[in-house]
Short mmCIF file of C-alpha atoms and ligand atoms in Angstrom, two decimals:
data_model
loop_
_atom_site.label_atom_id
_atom_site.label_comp_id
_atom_site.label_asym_id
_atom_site.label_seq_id
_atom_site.Cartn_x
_atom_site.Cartn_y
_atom_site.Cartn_z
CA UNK B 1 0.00 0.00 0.00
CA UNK B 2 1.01 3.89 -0.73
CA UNK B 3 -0.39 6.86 0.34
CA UNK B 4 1.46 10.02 -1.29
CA UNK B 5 4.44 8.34 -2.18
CA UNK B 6 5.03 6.93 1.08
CA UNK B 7 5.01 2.96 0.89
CA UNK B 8 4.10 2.14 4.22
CA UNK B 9 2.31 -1.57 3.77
CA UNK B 10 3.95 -4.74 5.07
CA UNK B 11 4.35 -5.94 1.52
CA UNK B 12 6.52 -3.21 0.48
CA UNK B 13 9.12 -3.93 3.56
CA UNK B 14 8.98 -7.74 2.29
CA UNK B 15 9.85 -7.07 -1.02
CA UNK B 16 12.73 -4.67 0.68
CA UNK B 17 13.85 -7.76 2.62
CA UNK B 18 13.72 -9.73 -0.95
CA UNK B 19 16.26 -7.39 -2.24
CA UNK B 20 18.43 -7.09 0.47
CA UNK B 21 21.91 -8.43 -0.20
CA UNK B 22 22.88 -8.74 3.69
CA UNK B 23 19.34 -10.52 4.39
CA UNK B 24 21.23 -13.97 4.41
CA UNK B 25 23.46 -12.67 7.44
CA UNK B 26 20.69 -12.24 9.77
CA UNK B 27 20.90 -16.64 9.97
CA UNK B 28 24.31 -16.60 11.40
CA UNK B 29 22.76 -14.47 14.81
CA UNK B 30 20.62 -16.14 17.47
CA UNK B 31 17.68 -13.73 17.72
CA UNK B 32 15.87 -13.83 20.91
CA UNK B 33 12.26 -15.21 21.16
CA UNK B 34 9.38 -14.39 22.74
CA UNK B 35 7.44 -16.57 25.23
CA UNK B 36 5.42 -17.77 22.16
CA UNK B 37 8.60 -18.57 20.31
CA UNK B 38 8.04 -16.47 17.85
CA UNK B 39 11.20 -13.85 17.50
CA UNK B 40 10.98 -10.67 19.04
CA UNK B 41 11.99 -7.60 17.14
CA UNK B 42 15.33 -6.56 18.48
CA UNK B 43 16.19 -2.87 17.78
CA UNK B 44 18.68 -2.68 20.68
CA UNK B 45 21.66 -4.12 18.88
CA UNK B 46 23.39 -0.29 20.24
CA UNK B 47 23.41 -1.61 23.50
CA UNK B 48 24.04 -5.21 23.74
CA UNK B 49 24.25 -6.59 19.98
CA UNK B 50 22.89 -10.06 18.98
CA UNK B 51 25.30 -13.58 19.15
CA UNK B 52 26.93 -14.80 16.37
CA UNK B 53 26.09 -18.89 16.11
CA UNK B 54 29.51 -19.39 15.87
CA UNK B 55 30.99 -17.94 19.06
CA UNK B 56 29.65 -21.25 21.07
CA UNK B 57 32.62 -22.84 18.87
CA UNK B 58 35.17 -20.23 19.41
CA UNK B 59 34.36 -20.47 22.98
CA UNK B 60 34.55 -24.63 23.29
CA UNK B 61 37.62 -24.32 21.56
CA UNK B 62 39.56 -22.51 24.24
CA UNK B 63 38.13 -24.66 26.44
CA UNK B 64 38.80 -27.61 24.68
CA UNK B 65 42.68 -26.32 24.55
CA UNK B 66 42.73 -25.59 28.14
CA UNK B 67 41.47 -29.21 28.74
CA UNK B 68 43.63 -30.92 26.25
CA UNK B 69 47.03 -29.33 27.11
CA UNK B 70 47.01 -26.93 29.95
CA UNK B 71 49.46 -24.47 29.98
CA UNK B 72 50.83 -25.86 26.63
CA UNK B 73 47.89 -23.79 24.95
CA UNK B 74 49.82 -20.71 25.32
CA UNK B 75 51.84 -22.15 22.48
CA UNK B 76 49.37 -24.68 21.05
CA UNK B 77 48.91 -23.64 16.95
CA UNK B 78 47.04 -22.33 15.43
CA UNK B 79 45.27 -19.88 18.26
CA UNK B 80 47.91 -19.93 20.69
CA UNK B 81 47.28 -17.79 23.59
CA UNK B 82 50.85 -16.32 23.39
CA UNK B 83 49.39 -14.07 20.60
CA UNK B 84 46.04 -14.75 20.75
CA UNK B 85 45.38 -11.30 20.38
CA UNK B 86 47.32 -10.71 17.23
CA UNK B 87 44.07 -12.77 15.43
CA UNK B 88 43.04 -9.36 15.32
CA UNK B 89 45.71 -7.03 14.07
CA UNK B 90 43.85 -7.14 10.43
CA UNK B 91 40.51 -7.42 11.40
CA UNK B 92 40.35 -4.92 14.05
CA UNK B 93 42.61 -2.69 11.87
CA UNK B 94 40.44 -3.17 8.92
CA UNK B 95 36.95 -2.10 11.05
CA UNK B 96 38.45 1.33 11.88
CA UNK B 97 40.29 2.39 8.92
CA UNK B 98 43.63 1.58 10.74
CA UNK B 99 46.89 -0.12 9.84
CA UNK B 100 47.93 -2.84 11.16
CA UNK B 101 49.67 -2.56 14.24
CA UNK B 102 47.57 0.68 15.20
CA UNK B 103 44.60 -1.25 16.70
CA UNK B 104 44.75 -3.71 19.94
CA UNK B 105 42.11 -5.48 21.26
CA UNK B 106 42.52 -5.54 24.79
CA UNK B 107 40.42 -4.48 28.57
CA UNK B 108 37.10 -2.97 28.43
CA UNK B 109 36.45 0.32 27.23
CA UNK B 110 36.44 3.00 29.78
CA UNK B 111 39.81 1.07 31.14
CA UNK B 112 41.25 1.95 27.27
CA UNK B 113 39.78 5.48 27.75
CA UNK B 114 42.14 6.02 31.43
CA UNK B 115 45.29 3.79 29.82
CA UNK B 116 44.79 6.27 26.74
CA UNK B 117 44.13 9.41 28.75
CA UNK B 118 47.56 8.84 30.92
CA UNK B 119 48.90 9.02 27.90
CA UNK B 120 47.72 11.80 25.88
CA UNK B 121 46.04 13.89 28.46
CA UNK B 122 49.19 15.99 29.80
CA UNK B 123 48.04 19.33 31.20
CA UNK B 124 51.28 21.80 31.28
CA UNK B 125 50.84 25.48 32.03
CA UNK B 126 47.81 27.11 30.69
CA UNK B 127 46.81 24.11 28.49
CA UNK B 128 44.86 21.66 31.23
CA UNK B 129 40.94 21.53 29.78
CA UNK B 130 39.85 18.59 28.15
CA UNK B 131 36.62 19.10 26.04
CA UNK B 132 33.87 16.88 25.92
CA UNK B 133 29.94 16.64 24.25
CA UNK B 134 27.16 17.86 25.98
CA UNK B 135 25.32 14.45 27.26
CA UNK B 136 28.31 12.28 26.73
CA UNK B 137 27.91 8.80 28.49
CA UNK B 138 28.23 8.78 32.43
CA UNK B 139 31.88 6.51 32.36
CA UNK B 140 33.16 9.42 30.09
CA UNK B 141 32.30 11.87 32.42
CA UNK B 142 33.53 10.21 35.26
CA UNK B 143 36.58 9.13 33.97
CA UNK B 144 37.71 12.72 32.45
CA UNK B 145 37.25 14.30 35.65
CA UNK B 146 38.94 11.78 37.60
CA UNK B 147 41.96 12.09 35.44
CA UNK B 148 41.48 15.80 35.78
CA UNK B 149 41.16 15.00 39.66
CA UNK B 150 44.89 12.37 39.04
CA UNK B 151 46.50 15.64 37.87
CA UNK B 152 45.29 17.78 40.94
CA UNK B 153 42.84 20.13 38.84
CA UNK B 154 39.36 20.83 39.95
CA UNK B 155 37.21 18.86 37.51
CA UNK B 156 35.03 21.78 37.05
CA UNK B 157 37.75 24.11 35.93
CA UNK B 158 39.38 21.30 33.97
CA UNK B 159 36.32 19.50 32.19
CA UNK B 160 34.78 22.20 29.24
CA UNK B 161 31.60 21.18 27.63
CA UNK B 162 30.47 21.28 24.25
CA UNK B 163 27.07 21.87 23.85
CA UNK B 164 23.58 22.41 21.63
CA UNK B 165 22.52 25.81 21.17
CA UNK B 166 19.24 26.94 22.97
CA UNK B 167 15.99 25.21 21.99
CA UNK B 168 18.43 22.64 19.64
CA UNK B 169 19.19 19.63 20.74
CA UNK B 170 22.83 18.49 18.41
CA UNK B 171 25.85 20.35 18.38
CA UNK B 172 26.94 22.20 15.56
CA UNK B 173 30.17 21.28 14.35
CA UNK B 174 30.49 25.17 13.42
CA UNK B 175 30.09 25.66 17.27
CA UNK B 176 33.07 23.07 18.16
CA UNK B 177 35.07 24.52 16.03
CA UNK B 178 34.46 27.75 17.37
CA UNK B 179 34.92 27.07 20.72
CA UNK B 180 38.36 25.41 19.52
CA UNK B 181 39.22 28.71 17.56
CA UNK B 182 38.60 30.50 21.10
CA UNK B 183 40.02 28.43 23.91
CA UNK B 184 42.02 26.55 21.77
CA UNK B 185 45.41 27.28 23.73
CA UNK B 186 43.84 26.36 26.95
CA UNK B 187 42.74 22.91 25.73
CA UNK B 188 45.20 19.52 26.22
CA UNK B 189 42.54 17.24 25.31
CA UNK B 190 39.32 17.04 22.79
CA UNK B 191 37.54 13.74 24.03
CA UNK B 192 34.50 12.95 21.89
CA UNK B 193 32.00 10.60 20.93
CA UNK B 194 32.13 9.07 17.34
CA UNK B 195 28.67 8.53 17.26
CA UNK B 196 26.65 9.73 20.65
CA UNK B 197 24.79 7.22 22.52
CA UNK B 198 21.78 9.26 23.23
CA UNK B 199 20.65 11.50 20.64
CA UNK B 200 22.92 9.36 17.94
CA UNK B 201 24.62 12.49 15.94
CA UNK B 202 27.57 11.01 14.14
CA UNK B 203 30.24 13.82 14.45
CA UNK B 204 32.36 14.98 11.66
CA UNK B 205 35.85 13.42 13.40
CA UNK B 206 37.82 14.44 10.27
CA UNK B 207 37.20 17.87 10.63
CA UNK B 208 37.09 18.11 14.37
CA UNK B 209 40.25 16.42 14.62
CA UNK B 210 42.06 19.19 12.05
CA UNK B 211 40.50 21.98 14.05
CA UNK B 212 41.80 20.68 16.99
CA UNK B 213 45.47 20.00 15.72
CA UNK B 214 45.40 23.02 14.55
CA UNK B 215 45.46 24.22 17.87
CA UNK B 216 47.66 22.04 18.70
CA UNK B 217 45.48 19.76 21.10
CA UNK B 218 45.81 16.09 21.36
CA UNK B 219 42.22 14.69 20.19
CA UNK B 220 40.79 11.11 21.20
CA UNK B 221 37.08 9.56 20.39
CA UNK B 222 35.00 7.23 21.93
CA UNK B 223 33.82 4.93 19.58
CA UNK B 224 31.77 2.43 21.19
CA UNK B 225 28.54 3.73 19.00
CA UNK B 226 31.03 4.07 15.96
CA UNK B 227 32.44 0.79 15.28
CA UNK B 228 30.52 -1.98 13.76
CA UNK B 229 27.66 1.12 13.26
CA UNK B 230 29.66 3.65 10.74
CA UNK B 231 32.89 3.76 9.05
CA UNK B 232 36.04 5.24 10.07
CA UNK B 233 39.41 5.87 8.28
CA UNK B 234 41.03 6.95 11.66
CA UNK B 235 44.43 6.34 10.66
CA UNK B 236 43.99 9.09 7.63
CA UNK B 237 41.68 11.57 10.08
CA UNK B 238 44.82 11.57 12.29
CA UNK B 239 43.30 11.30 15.78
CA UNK B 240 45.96 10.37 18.25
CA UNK B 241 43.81 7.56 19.77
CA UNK B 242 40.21 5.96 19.91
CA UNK B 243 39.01 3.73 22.06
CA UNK B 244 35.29 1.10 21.37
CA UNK B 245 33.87 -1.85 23.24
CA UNK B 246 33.04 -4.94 21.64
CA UNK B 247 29.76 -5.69 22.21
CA UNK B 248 27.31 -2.95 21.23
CA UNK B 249 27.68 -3.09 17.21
CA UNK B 250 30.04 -5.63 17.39
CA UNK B 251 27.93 -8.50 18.57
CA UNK B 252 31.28 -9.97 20.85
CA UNK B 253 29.06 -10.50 23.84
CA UNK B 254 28.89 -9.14 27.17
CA UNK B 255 31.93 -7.21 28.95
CA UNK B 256 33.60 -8.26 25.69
CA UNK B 257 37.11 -7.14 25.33
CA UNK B 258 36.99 -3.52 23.67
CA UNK B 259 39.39 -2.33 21.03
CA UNK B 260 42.09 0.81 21.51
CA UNK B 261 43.67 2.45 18.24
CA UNK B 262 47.21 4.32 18.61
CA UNK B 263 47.94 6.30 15.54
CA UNK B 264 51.07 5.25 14.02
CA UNK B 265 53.08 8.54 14.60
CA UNK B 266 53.25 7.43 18.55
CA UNK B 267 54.35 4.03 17.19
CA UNK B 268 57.84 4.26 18.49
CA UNK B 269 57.99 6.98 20.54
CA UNK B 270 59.07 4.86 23.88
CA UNK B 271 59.26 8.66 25.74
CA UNK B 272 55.69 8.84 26.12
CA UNK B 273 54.45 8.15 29.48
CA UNK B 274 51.74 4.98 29.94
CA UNK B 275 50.98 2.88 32.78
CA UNK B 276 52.85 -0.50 31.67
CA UNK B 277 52.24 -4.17 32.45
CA UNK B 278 54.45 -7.38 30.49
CA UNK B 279 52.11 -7.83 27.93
CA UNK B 280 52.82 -4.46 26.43
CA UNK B 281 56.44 -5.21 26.56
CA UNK B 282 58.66 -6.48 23.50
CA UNK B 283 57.02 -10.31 23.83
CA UNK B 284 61.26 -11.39 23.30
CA UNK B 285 62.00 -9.90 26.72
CA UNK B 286 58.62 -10.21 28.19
CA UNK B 287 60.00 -12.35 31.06
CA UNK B 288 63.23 -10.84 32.12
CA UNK B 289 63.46 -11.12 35.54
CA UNK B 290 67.18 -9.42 35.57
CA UNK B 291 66.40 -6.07 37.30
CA UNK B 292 68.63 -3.97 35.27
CA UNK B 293 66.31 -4.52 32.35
CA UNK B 294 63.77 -2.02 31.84
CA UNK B 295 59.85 -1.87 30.33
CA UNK B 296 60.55 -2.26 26.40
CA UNK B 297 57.43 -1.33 24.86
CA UNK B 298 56.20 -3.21 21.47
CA UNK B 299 55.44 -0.44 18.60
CA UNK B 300 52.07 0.35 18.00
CA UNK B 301 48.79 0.37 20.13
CA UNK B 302 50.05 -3.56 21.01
CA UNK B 303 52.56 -1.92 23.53
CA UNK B 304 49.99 0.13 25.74
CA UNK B 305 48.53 -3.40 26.33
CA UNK B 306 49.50 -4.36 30.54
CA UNK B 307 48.24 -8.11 31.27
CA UNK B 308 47.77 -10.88 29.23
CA UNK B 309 44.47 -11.43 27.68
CA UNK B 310 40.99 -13.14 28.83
CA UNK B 311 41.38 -15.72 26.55
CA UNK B 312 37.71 -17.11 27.20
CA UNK B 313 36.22 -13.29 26.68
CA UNK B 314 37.78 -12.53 23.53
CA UNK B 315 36.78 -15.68 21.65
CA UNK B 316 33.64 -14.26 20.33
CA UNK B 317 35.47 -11.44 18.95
CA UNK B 318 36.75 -13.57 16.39
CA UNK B 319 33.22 -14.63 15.45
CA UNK B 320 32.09 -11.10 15.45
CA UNK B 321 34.82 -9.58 13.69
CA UNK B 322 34.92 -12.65 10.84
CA UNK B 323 31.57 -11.33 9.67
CA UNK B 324 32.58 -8.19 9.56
CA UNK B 325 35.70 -9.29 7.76
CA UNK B 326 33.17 -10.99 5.55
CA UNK B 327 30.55 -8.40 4.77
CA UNK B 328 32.58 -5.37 4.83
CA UNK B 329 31.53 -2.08 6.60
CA UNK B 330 30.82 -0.25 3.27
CA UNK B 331 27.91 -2.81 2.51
CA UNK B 332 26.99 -2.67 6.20
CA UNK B 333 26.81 0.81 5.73
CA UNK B 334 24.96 1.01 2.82
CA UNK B 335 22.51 -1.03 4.15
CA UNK B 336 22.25 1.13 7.22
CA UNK B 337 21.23 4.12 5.64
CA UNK B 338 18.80 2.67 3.31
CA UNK B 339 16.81 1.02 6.60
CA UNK B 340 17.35 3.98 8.74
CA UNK B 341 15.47 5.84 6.05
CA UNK B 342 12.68 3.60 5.77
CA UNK B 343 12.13 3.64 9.62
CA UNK B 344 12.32 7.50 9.15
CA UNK B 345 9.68 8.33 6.56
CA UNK B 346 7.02 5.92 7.98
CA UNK B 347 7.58 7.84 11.88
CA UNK B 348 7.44 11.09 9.29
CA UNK B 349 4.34 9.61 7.44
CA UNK B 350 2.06 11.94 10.21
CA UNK B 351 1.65 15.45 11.93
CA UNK B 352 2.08 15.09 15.42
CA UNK B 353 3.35 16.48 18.42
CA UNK B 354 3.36 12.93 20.64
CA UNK B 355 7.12 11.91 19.65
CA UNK B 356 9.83 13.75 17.75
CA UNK B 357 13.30 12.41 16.36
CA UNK B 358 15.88 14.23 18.47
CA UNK B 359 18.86 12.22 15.65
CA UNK B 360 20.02 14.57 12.52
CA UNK B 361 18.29 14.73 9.77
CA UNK B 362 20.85 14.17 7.23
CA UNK B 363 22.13 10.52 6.61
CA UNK B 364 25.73 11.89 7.10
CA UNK B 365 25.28 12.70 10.23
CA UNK B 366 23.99 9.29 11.90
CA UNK B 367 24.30 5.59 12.13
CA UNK B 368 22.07 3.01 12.54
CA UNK B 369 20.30 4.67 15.82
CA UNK B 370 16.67 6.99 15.84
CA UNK B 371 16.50 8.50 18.83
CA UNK B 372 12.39 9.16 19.23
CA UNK B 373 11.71 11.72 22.27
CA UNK B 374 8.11 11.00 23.34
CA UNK B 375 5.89 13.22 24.75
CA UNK B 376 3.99 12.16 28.22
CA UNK B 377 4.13 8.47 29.87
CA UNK B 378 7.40 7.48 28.05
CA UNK B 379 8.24 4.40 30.22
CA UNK B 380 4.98 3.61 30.04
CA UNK B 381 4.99 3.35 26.50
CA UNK B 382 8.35 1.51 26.64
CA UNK B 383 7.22 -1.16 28.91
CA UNK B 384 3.83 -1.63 26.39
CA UNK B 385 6.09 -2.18 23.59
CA UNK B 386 8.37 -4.44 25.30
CA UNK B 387 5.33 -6.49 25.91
CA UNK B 388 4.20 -7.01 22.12
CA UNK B 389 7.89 -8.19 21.92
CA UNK B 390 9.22 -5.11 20.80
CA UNK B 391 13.02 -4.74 22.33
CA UNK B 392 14.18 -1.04 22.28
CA UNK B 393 16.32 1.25 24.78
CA UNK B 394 15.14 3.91 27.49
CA UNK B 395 17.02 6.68 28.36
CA UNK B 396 15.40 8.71 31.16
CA UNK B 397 13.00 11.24 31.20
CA UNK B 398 12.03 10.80 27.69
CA UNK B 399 13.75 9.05 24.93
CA UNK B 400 13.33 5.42 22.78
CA UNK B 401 16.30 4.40 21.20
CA UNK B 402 15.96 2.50 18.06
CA UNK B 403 18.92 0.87 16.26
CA UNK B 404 18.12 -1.22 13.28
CA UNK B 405 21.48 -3.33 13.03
CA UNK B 406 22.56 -3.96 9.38
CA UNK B 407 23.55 -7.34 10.20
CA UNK B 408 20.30 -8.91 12.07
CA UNK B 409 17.42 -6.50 10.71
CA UNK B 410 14.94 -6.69 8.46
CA UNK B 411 12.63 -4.12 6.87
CA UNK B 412 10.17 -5.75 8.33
CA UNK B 413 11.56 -5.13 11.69
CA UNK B 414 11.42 -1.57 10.90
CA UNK B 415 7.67 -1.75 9.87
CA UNK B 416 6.54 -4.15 12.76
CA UNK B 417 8.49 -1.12 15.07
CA UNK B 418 6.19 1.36 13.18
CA UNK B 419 2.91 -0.25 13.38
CA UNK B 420 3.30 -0.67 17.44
CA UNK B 421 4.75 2.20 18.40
CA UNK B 422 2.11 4.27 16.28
CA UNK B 423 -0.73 2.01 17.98
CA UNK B 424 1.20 2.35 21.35
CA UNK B 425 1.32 6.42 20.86
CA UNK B 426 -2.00 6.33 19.45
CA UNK B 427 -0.86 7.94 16.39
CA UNK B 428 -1.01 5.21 13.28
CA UNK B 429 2.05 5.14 11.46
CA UNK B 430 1.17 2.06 8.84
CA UNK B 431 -2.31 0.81 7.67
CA UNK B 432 -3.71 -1.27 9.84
CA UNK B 433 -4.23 -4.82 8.87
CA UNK B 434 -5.82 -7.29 11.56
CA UNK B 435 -4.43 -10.42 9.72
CA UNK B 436 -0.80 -9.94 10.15
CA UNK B 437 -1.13 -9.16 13.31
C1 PLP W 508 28.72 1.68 26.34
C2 PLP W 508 29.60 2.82 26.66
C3 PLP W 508 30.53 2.76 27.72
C4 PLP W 508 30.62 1.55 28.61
O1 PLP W 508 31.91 1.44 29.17
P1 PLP W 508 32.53 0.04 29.61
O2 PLP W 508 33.85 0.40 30.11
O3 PLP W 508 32.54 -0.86 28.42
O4 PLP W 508 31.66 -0.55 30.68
C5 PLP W 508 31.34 3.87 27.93
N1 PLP W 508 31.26 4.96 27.14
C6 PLP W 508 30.37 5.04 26.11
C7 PLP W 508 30.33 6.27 25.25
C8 PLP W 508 29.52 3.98 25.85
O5 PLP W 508 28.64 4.08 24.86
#
């Protein structure tokens, strides 16, 4: 069915799904069922993405090589744990845009964000602020004013906020680089989201990182709503570092081990002060015990790594990141803007003041996520939707996240989304048709 050019019947996002050259990927993820066994529709892949059906095997092979040969796995071919983590020097380089050799996979995420912040966050003289996004996530905030806190600054002097202007709700990227034209000279650190987890504006991080070396300020991003979602060329943007987790867009599974990028120009620069461990050390001298020897870090993001892996937690990394590997981000990508846009024009199909998308407009300037601010009994409305098996995110007072994830969703997700929010809001979004229900 159409109505003004708007194709809002269920056998439109079918024939979508028909000619969708990811659709066959969405078989390789176990998508949770409802208590009918029927599957729910999982938009939610932003905050704890879908298993891969192969990271059971990934898993029962480490455990397999534990149980076999003990502490002979370290060096047991072909995943020895030795290296284990070098499986993912092309992979993880590959998601970001990175060589190899500028991307670890190591910790969890807000652990990358302090080992990278010792680092790179060096307040001398007048230069001390470190510049963050309005409504960043709470670890970010905690952890930049804590490092603020490290270097005996007041975390209210020291922490400088980007934000919307009144009555908007993004931030101009005019306005950033504005504020990094002003107080550049005052500013050690830009720390930014890729992607922001609550309204889901993709920043330019090209262009902010330029303005910022320009100033001559180290600049960082948080990726953990970047990778997997959008693509990234970080090595050729020239941030100094980024830091992700794993299991968001990557579908690596709970706590999974996040990923840290080190742009090559800090490669070899052994001066540069990190907090060190043996695993970032040259592997050749990794177990000196002579005294005289000092820390010899590896090049590359590999030597800001400090113990030795969890073997068990990273194994589903390599099932995530093979279909990634597989698929490619630019067809992931492509894919995500095409069913981002459908989602869009059927919540734009009415007039209506109950909900409003608070995400940018413009397809360059988001992922995969729609963040829907709803007027009046929010929760309530999340909780009804979570009942017709409807799996979406809440962010107090007033906003439903909604991440269709290239990988596991269909068109029809998108339209089955539509036709109970709209009935949940009491607004109808797509025709209503009592046999499908
Ligand atoms: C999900 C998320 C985190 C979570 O941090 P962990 O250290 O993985 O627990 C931190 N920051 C941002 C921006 C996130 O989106």
């Amino acid at each position: 069915m159409s109505d003004g050019g708007r194709q809002t019947g269920r056998a439109h996002a079918e024939s979508l799904d028909l000619a969708d050259p990811l659709a066959g990927c969405r078989e390789q993820f176990a998508i949770p069922a409802r208590p009918d066994g029927s599957p729910t529709v999982y938009l939610c892949g932003n905050s704890l993405g879908l298993m891969p059906n192969t990271a059971g095997a990934a898993v029962e092979r480490v455990l397999e090589d534990w149980a076999s040969y003990g502490v002979g796995a370290h060096f047991k071919e072909p995943t020895p744990w030795f290296s284990y983590h070098e499986m993912f020097r092309h992979t993880g380089a590959r998601l970001v845009g990175a060589k190899p050799g500028e991307v670890v996979m190591m910790n969890s995420l807000t652990v990358n964000l302090h080992l990278m912040m010792t680092t790179f966050y060096r307040p001398e003289g007048r230069r001390t602020k470190i510049l963050i996004e309005d409504s960043t996530f709470p670890s970010d905030r905690y952890a930049v004013a804590s490092q603020a806190q490290v270097h005996g600054l007041d975390p209210a002097m020291a922490v400088m906020v980007a934000r919307p202007r009144e009555g908007e709700h993004l931030i101009r990227i005019e306005d950033i680089e504005g504020t990094l034209e002003e107080h550049g000279a005052e500013i050690a650190l830009v720390m930014l989201s890729g992607v922001n987890y609550y309204t889901g504006q993709w920043f330019d991080i090209e262009r902010i990182t330029a303005a910022a070396r320009r100033q001559g300020c180290r600049v960082g991003f948080d990726l953990a709503h970047g990778a997997g979602n959008v693509p990234h060329a970080l090595h050729d943007w020239d941030v100094d570092f980024a830091v992700w987790c794993s299991y968001k867009y990557l579908n690596a599974g709970p706590g999974a081990v996040g990923g840290c990028f080190v742009h090559e120009r800090h490669a070899r620069d052994p001066q540069l002060p990190r907090l060190a461990g043996w695993w970032g050390n040259d592997p050749r001298t990794r177990f000196e015990r002579d005294r005289s020897i000092e820390f010899v870090p590896q090049d590359g993001a590999e030597g800001w790594q400090v113990s030795n892996p969890p073997i068990l937690a990273m194994a589903p990394l390599e099932a995530s990141l093979r279909i990634f590997d597989d698929v490619g981000m630019e067809a992931v990508r492509a894919k995500s803007v095409a069913l981002t846009a459908y989602l869009e024009q059927l919540l734009d199909g009415v007039e209506t003041d109950r909900f409003e998308i608070l995400t940018p407009r413009n397809r360059e300037e988001r992922g995969s996520q729609l963040s829907i601010c709803v007027r009046d009994d929010a929760r309530v409305l999340f909780e009804e939707l979570g009942r017709r098996g409807i799996v979406v995110d809440f962010r107090e007072p007033d906003v439903v996240r909604v991440a269709l994830v290239p990988l596991y969703n269909t068109y029809l997700d998108a339209w089955k989304f539509a036709r109970e929010f709209g009935e949940v809001v009491g607004v109808p979004l797509v025709p209503s048709d009592a046999a499908v229900k």
